[in-house]
């Protein structure tokens, strides 16, 4: 359900950008989604198609760029890649990881005309 | 259409009254009107007359002199956070709360973990010590707000309709209606849902996650985002442990895999065990909240 809210927020950001940057049609949206962000990508694609109907982003291609999850291990001080919050440090097995990347979501770029 | 909760038009209700949806029109989604900027006054965008009168069709390109077949495609970097709008409302709420010395706690859990009973017992323990107000979130009914009001404390019910979580805009509206007292305590009981409320900042000081021992020990692993976002975990219904196979040690181990520093208090809201530790935690947080000037 909240993927629909996120898709709605995306459209609003795109419409705001359209006013600022003066464009009338969006062809492609590049979206960064962190591996640790609580977002279901297929669901987001589905709702993006639904909420952009008859908008300036109608039929825009949604390109999702996955940002790997990354954490700093507080025990061995190494930066490690993790795919989920419950993963342990691959070096020392500690769960004391501070997430440093991959828990957000942002629109990076638009192809417009 | 509420942009952050995804609920239908006019479906979000605060104490039974629908709220003005934020920053969007009352028109159905497929008639999104693109506002024109002032610089466009003399160059209106071409409108295709075949469409409904409130639909703009930007078929011919913004330059106006665009020849068919010639693409005007260009790249625009925008780099914007999808949740920025919610977060800016949350920032306003947080600023208001901090100016008035109000400690706000956002209670999150699955449905049926005992949030409302916990709140009622917590209010009874604290209501002679400081002013308290409650914002209740549910998809439908004002049953929970009625239970809170029975304690004598003001409560506002937000019904999210089809929505699955409270967002900062709804909470801002509810805060206005509550006329909160300075140096008080505000509880926000979120919609029972371990998924979506984790991503939506409401402006609270802390998210408090409640897990009850009638659920599975592996809830923190199954719904990691919520346990990651929380600053305190209450393990509720502990009086039932003798009748269950729930492994407390395992549940805590899983919770600490997700959030190693997460403090946990074991309680029984109905029987009272552990409640004094929870009340002490709240009092300590109140002391850390700078008083309103």
Coordinates of C-alpha atoms in Angstrom, one line a residue:
Chain A
X1 CA 0.0 0.0 0.0
X2 CA 2.7 2.6 0.8
X3 CA 4.3 2.1 -2.6
X4 CA 1.3 3.9 -4.0
X5 CA 2.0 6.9 -1.6
X6 CA 5.6 6.8 -2.8
X7 CA 4.6 6.8 -6.4
X8 CA 2.3 9.7 -5.7
X9 CA 5.2 11.6 -4.1
X10 CA 7.4 10.8 -7.1
X11 CA 4.8 12.3 -9.4
X12 CA 4.5 15.4 -7.2
X13 CA 8.3 15.9 -7.3
X14 CA 8.3 15.5 -11.1
X15 CA 5.5 18.0 -11.4
X16 CA 7.3 20.5 -9.2
X17 CA 10.4 20.0 -11.3
X18 CA 8.4 20.5 -14.5
X19 CA 7.4 24.0 -13.2
X20 CA 10.9 24.9 -12.2
X21 CA 12.7 23.5 -15.2
X22 CA 10.0 24.1 -17.8
X23 CA 9.3 20.8 -19.4
X24 CA 6.1 19.3 -20.6
X25 CA 6.7 15.6 -20.9
X26 CA 8.8 13.1 -19.1
X27 CA 10.2 10.2 -21.0
X28 CA 12.4 8.4 -18.5
X29 CA 12.8 8.6 -14.7
X30 CA 16.0 7.3 -13.1
X31 CA 15.2 6.3 -9.5
X32 CA 17.7 5.3 -6.9
X33 CA 16.4 2.7 -4.5
X34 CA 18.5 1.6 -1.6
X35 CA 18.7 -2.2 -1.1
X36 CA 17.7 -1.6 2.6
X37 CA 14.8 0.9 1.8
X38 CA 11.5 -0.6 2.6
X39 CA 10.3 -0.5 -1.0
X40 CA 9.0 -3.3 -3.1
X41 CA 10.3 -2.5 -6.6
X42 CA 7.6 -4.4 -8.6
X43 CA 4.9 -2.8 -6.6
X44 CA 6.4 0.6 -7.0
X45 CA 6.5 0.1 -10.8
X46 CA 2.9 -1.0 -10.8
X47 CA 1.7 2.1 -8.9
X48 CA 4.0 4.4 -10.8
X49 CA 2.1 3.3 -14.0
X50 CA -1.2 3.8 -12.3
X51 CA -0.6 7.3 -10.8
X52 CA 1.1 8.8 -13.8
X53 CA -1.8 8.0 -16.1
X54 CA -2.8 11.3 -17.9
X55 CA 0.0 13.2 -16.2
X56 CA 3.1 14.7 -17.7
X57 CA 4.9 11.4 -16.8
X58 CA 2.4 9.2 -18.7
X59 CA 4.1 6.2 -20.1
X60 CA 7.5 7.4 -18.8
X61 CA 10.0 4.6 -18.5
X62 CA 11.0 3.9 -14.9
X63 CA 14.7 2.9 -14.5
X64 CA 15.4 1.7 -11.0
X65 CA 19.1 1.9 -9.9
X66 CA 19.7 -0.3 -7.0
X67 CA 22.0 1.2 -4.4
X68 CA 23.8 -1.5 -2.4
X69 CA 23.3 -1.6 1.3
X70 CA 26.4 -0.7 3.2
X71 CA 27.3 -0.6 6.8
X72 CA 30.2 0.2 9.1
X73 CA 31.0 -2.6 11.5
X74 CA 31.5 -1.1 15.0
X75 CA 33.5 -4.1 16.1
X76 CA 36.1 -4.5 13.3
X77 CA 35.7 -1.0 11.8
X78 CA 35.4 -2.2 8.3
X79 CA 32.9 -1.0 5.7
X80 CA 30.9 -4.0 4.6
X81 CA 28.1 -4.6 2.1
X82 CA 24.8 -6.0 3.4
X83 CA 21.7 -7.0 1.6
X84 CA 19.3 -6.9 4.6
X85 CA 19.2 -5.4 8.1
X86 CA 19.5 -8.8 9.8
X87 CA 22.9 -9.6 8.1
X88 CA 26.0 -9.9 10.2
X89 CA 29.5 -8.5 9.4
X90 CA 31.0 -10.9 6.9
X91 CA 34.5 -10.4 8.6
X92 CA 33.8 -10.7 12.3
X93 CA 30.2 -11.9 12.6
X94 CA 29.0 -8.9 14.6
X95 CA 25.5 -7.5 14.1
X96 CA 26.7 -4.1 15.4
X97 CA 26.5 -2.4 12.0
X98 CA 25.8 1.2 11.4
X99 CA 24.0 1.6 8.1
X100 CA 26.0 4.1 5.9
X101 CA 24.3 3.7 2.5
X102 CA 21.3 2.1 0.8
X103 CA 18.4 2.9 3.1
X104 CA 17.0 5.8 1.1
X105 CA 15.2 6.5 -2.2
X106 CA 15.5 9.5 -4.5
X107 CA 14.8 10.6 -8.1
X108 CA 18.2 11.1 -9.6
X109 CA 17.5 12.3 -13.2
X110 CA 14.7 12.8 -15.7
X111 CA 14.8 12.6 -19.5
X112 CA 12.3 15.3 -20.6
X113 CA 11.0 17.2 -23.5
Chain B
X1 CA -6.1 11.7 -2.8
X2 CA -3.6 11.9 0.0
X3 CA -0.2 11.9 -1.5
X4 CA 1.6 10.2 1.4
X5 CA -0.8 7.6 2.6
X6 CA -2.4 6.6 -0.7
X7 CA -5.9 6.8 0.7
X8 CA -8.8 7.8 -1.5
X9 CA -10.2 11.3 -1.9
X10 CA -11.6 12.6 1.4
X11 CA -11.0 9.3 3.1
X12 CA -8.7 10.6 5.8
X13 CA -10.9 11.7 8.7
X14 CA -9.9 13.4 11.9
X15 CA -12.6 12.9 14.6
X16 CA -15.0 12.0 11.8
X17 CA -14.4 15.2 9.8
X18 CA -12.5 14.9 6.5
X19 CA -9.3 16.9 6.3
X20 CA -8.3 19.2 3.4
X21 CA -6.1 17.0 1.3
X22 CA -2.6 18.5 1.1
X23 CA -1.3 20.3 -1.9
X24 CA -3.5 18.5 -4.4
X25 CA -6.7 19.2 -6.1
X26 CA -10.1 17.5 -5.4
X27 CA -10.1 16.3 -9.0
X28 CA -9.6 12.6 -9.7
X29 CA -6.1 11.5 -10.4
X30 CA -6.4 11.3 -14.2
X31 CA -7.2 15.0 -14.3
X32 CA -3.9 16.3 -12.9
X33 CA -3.7 19.9 -13.9
X34 CA -0.2 21.2 -14.4
X35 CA 0.0 24.7 -12.8
X36 CA 1.5 27.3 -15.2
X37 CA 4.4 29.3 -14.0
X38 CA 4.2 33.1 -14.3
X39 CA 6.9 33.1 -17.0
X40 CA 4.5 31.2 -19.1
X41 CA 1.7 33.8 -19.1
X42 CA 2.4 35.0 -22.6
X43 CA 3.2 31.5 -24.0
X44 CA 0.4 29.3 -22.9
X45 CA 1.1 25.6 -23.4
X46 CA -0.8 24.1 -26.3
X47 CA -4.0 22.3 -25.2
X48 CA -5.5 19.5 -27.2
X49 CA -9.2 20.3 -27.5
X50 CA -10.1 16.6 -27.8
X51 CA -9.4 16.2 -24.1
X52 CA -11.6 16.9 -21.2
X53 CA -11.5 20.7 -20.3
X54 CA -9.4 20.2 -17.2
X55 CA -6.8 18.1 -18.9
X56 CA -3.9 19.7 -20.5
X57 CA -2.3 17.8 -23.3
X58 CA 1.3 18.8 -23.9
X59 CA 1.6 17.3 -27.3
X60 CA 3.6 19.8 -29.2
X61 CA 6.5 20.5 -26.9
X62 CA 7.3 23.5 -24.7
X63 CA 9.0 25.6 -27.3
X64 CA 5.8 26.1 -29.3
X65 CA 7.8 26.0 -32.5
X66 CA 8.7 22.4 -32.2
X67 CA 8.6 20.5 -35.5
X68 CA 7.1 17.0 -35.6
X69 CA 9.7 14.3 -35.4
X70 CA 12.3 16.5 -33.9
X71 CA 13.0 15.4 -30.3
X72 CA 13.5 18.0 -27.7
X73 CA 14.6 15.5 -25.1
X74 CA 17.0 16.7 -22.5
X75 CA 18.2 15.5 -19.2
X76 CA 17.2 17.1 -15.9
X77 CA 19.0 16.3 -12.7
X78 CA 16.7 16.6 -9.8
X79 CA 18.1 14.4 -7.0
X80 CA 15.2 14.7 -4.7
X81 CA 14.2 12.5 -1.8
X82 CA 10.9 10.8 -2.4
X83 CA 9.8 11.3 1.2
X84 CA 11.0 14.9 1.3
X85 CA 7.4 16.3 1.5
X86 CA 6.5 14.1 4.4
X87 CA 9.8 14.9 6.1
X88 CA 9.3 18.7 5.7
X89 CA 5.9 18.3 7.4
X90 CA 7.6 16.2 10.1
X91 CA 10.2 19.0 10.5
X92 CA 7.4 21.5 11.1
X93 CA 5.8 19.2 13.7
X94 CA 9.1 18.7 15.4
X95 CA 9.8 22.4 15.5
X96 CA 6.4 23.1 17.1
X97 CA 6.8 20.3 19.6
X98 CA 10.3 21.5 20.6
X99 CA 9.2 25.1 21.0
X100 CA 6.4 24.0 23.3
X101 CA 8.5 21.6 25.3
X102 CA 6.3 18.6 24.3
X103 CA 7.6 15.1 24.2
X104 CA 6.0 13.1 21.4
X105 CA 6.2 9.3 21.3
X106 CA 5.1 7.3 18.2
X107 CA 3.8 3.9 19.2
X108 CA 4.1 1.3 16.5
X109 CA 3.3 -2.4 16.3
X110 CA 1.2 -5.1 14.6
X111 CA -2.5 -5.0 15.2
X112 CA -3.4 -6.7 18.5
X113 CA -0.1 -6.2 20.4
X114 CA -1.9 -4.3 23.1
X115 CA -1.0 -0.7 22.2
X116 CA -4.3 0.9 23.4
X117 CA -4.4 -1.0 26.7
X118 CA -0.8 -0.1 27.3
X119 CA -1.6 3.6 26.6
X120 CA -4.6 3.5 29.0
X121 CA -2.5 2.1 31.8
X122 CA 0.4 4.5 31.0
X123 CA -2.0 7.5 31.1
X124 CA -3.4 6.3 34.4
X125 CA 0.1 6.2 35.9
X126 CA 1.1 9.6 34.6
X127 CA -1.9 11.8 34.3
X128 CA -1.6 13.4 37.7
X129 CA 2.0 14.3 37.0
X130 CA 1.8 16.1 33.6
X131 CA -0.6 17.0 30.9
X132 CA -1.1 14.2 28.3
X133 CA -2.8 14.2 24.9
X134 CA -3.2 11.3 22.4
X135 CA -3.5 11.0 18.6
X136 CA -5.1 7.7 17.6
X137 CA -4.6 6.3 14.1
X138 CA -6.8 3.5 12.7
X139 CA -8.3 2.8 9.3
X140 CA -11.8 3.0 10.7
X141 CA -13.8 3.7 13.9
X142 CA -13.1 5.9 16.8
X143 CA -13.1 3.1 19.4
X144 CA -9.6 3.7 20.5
X145 CA -10.0 7.4 21.0
X146 CA -13.1 6.7 23.0
X147 CA -11.1 4.3 25.2
X148 CA -8.5 7.0 25.8
X149 CA -11.1 9.8 26.4
X150 CA -12.6 7.6 29.1
X151 CA -9.4 8.2 31.1
X152 CA -10.1 11.9 31.0
X153 CA -7.3 12.8 28.6
X154 CA -8.0 14.5 25.3
X155 CA -7.7 12.3 22.2
X156 CA -8.1 12.8 18.5
X157 CA -8.9 10.0 16.2
X158 CA -7.5 9.9 12.7
X159 CA -9.1 7.5 10.3
X160 CA -6.8 6.8 7.4
X161 CA -9.5 5.2 5.3
X162 CA -7.6 2.9 2.9
X163 CA -4.3 4.2 4.2
X164 CA -1.9 2.0 6.1
X165 CA 0.0 4.5 8.2
X166 CA -0.2 8.0 9.7
X167 CA 1.8 10.7 7.9
X168 CA 3.3 13.9 9.2
X169 CA 0.6 16.1 7.5
X170 CA -2.3 14.3 9.2
X171 CA -0.5 14.5 12.6
X172 CA 0.1 18.2 12.1
X173 CA -3.7 18.7 11.6
X174 CA -4.5 16.6 14.6
X175 CA -1.9 18.5 16.7
X176 CA -3.6 21.8 15.8
X177 CA -7.1 20.5 16.8
X178 CA -5.8 19.1 20.1
X179 CA -4.5 22.5 21.3
X180 CA -1.6 20.9 23.1
X181 CA -0.4 22.3 26.4
X182 CA 3.2 23.4 26.9
X183 CA 5.6 21.0 28.6
X184 CA 3.2 18.1 28.0
X185 CA 3.4 14.5 26.7
X186 CA 1.9 13.5 23.3
X187 CA 1.3 9.9 22.4
X188 CA 0.7 9.0 18.8
X189 CA -0.7 5.5 18.4
X190 CA 0.0 4.6 14.8
X191 CA -2.1 2.3 12.6
X192 CA -1.4 -1.3 13.6
X193 CA 1.1 -2.2 10.9
X194 CA 4.7 -3.3 11.2
X195 CA 5.7 -2.2 7.7
X196 CA 4.7 1.2 6.4
X197 CA 4.8 3.4 9.6
X198 CA 8.5 2.7 9.8
X199 CA 9.2 5.0 6.7
X200 CA 7.1 8.0 7.8
X201 CA 8.6 10.4 10.2
X202 CA 5.8 12.2 12.1
X203 CA 8.1 14.6 14.0
X204 CA 8.1 12.5 17.1
X205 CA 11.1 12.2 19.5
X206 CA 11.1 8.4 19.4
X207 CA 9.4 5.5 17.8
X208 CA 8.5 2.9 20.4
X209 CA 7.9 -0.6 19.0
X210 CA 5.7 -3.0 20.9
X211 CA 6.0 -6.7 20.3
X212 CA 3.7 -9.1 22.2
X213 CA 4.7 -12.6 23.2
X214 CA 1.7 -14.0 21.5
X215 CA 3.4 -13.2 18.2
X216 CA 6.5 -14.9 16.8
X217 CA 10.0 -14.4 18.2
X218 CA 11.2 -13.8 14.6
X219 CA 9.0 -10.6 14.0
X220 CA 12.2 -8.4 14.2
X221 CA 13.7 -10.5 11.4
X222 CA 10.6 -10.5 9.3
X223 CA 9.9 -6.8 9.7
X224 CA 13.4 -5.4 10.2
X225 CA 12.6 -1.8 9.1
X226 CA 10.4 -1.1 12.1
X227 CA 12.8 -2.5 14.7
X228 CA 15.6 -0.6 13.0
X229 CA 13.7 2.6 13.2
X230 CA 12.7 2.2 16.9
X231 CA 14.5 3.7 19.9
X232 CA 12.8 1.5 22.5
X233 CA 11.1 -1.9 22.3
X234 CA 8.4 -3.0 24.8
X235 CA 7.8 -6.8 25.0
X236 CA 4.2 -6.9 26.1
X237 CA 1.9 -9.6 27.5
X238 CA 4.8 -11.2 29.4
X239 CA 2.2 -12.5 32.0
X240 CA 1.2 -15.0 29.4
X241 CA 4.8 -16.5 29.0
X242 CA 4.1 -19.6 31.2
X243 CA 1.4 -20.6 28.8
X244 CA 3.4 -20.1 25.6
X245 CA 6.5 -21.5 23.9
X246 CA 7.7 -17.9 23.1
X247 CA 11.5 -17.8 23.6
X248 CA 12.3 -14.3 25.1
X249 CA 16.1 -14.7 24.7
X250 CA 15.7 -15.5 21.0
X251 CA 13.3 -12.6 20.4
X252 CA 15.8 -10.2 22.0
X253 CA 18.7 -11.7 20.0
X254 CA 16.8 -11.2 16.8
X255 CA 15.9 -7.6 17.8
X256 CA 19.5 -6.8 18.5
X257 CA 20.7 -8.2 15.2
X258 CA 18.5 -5.5 13.6
X259 CA 19.2 -2.8 16.1
X260 CA 22.1 -3.6 18.4
X261 CA 21.6 -0.7 20.8
X262 CA 17.8 -1.1 21.1
X263 CA 16.8 -1.0 24.8
X264 CA 14.0 -3.5 25.7
X265 CA 11.6 -3.4 28.6
X266 CA 9.5 -6.5 29.4
X267 CA 6.0 -5.6 30.5
X268 CA 2.5 -6.8 31.1
X269 CA 0.2 -3.8 30.5
X270 CA -2.8 -5.7 32.1
X271 CA -1.0 -7.1 35.1
X272 CA 1.4 -4.2 35.7
X273 CA 4.8 -5.9 35.7
X274 CA 7.6 -3.9 34.1
X275 CA 5.3 -0.8 33.8
X276 CA 7.4 1.2 36.4
X277 CA 10.5 0.8 34.2
X278 CA 8.5 2.0 31.2
X279 CA 7.1 5.0 33.2
X280 CA 10.6 5.8 34.4
X281 CA 11.9 5.7 30.8
X282 CA 9.2 8.2 29.8
X283 CA 10.0 10.5 32.8
X284 CA 13.7 10.5 31.9
X285 CA 12.8 11.4 28.3
X286 CA 10.6 14.3 29.6
X287 CA 13.5 15.6 31.7
X288 CA 15.6 15.5 28.5
X289 CA 13.0 17.6 26.6
X290 CA 13.9 21.3 27.1
X291 CA 11.0 23.2 28.6
X292 CA 9.1 25.8 26.6
X293 CA 10.4 29.3 27.3

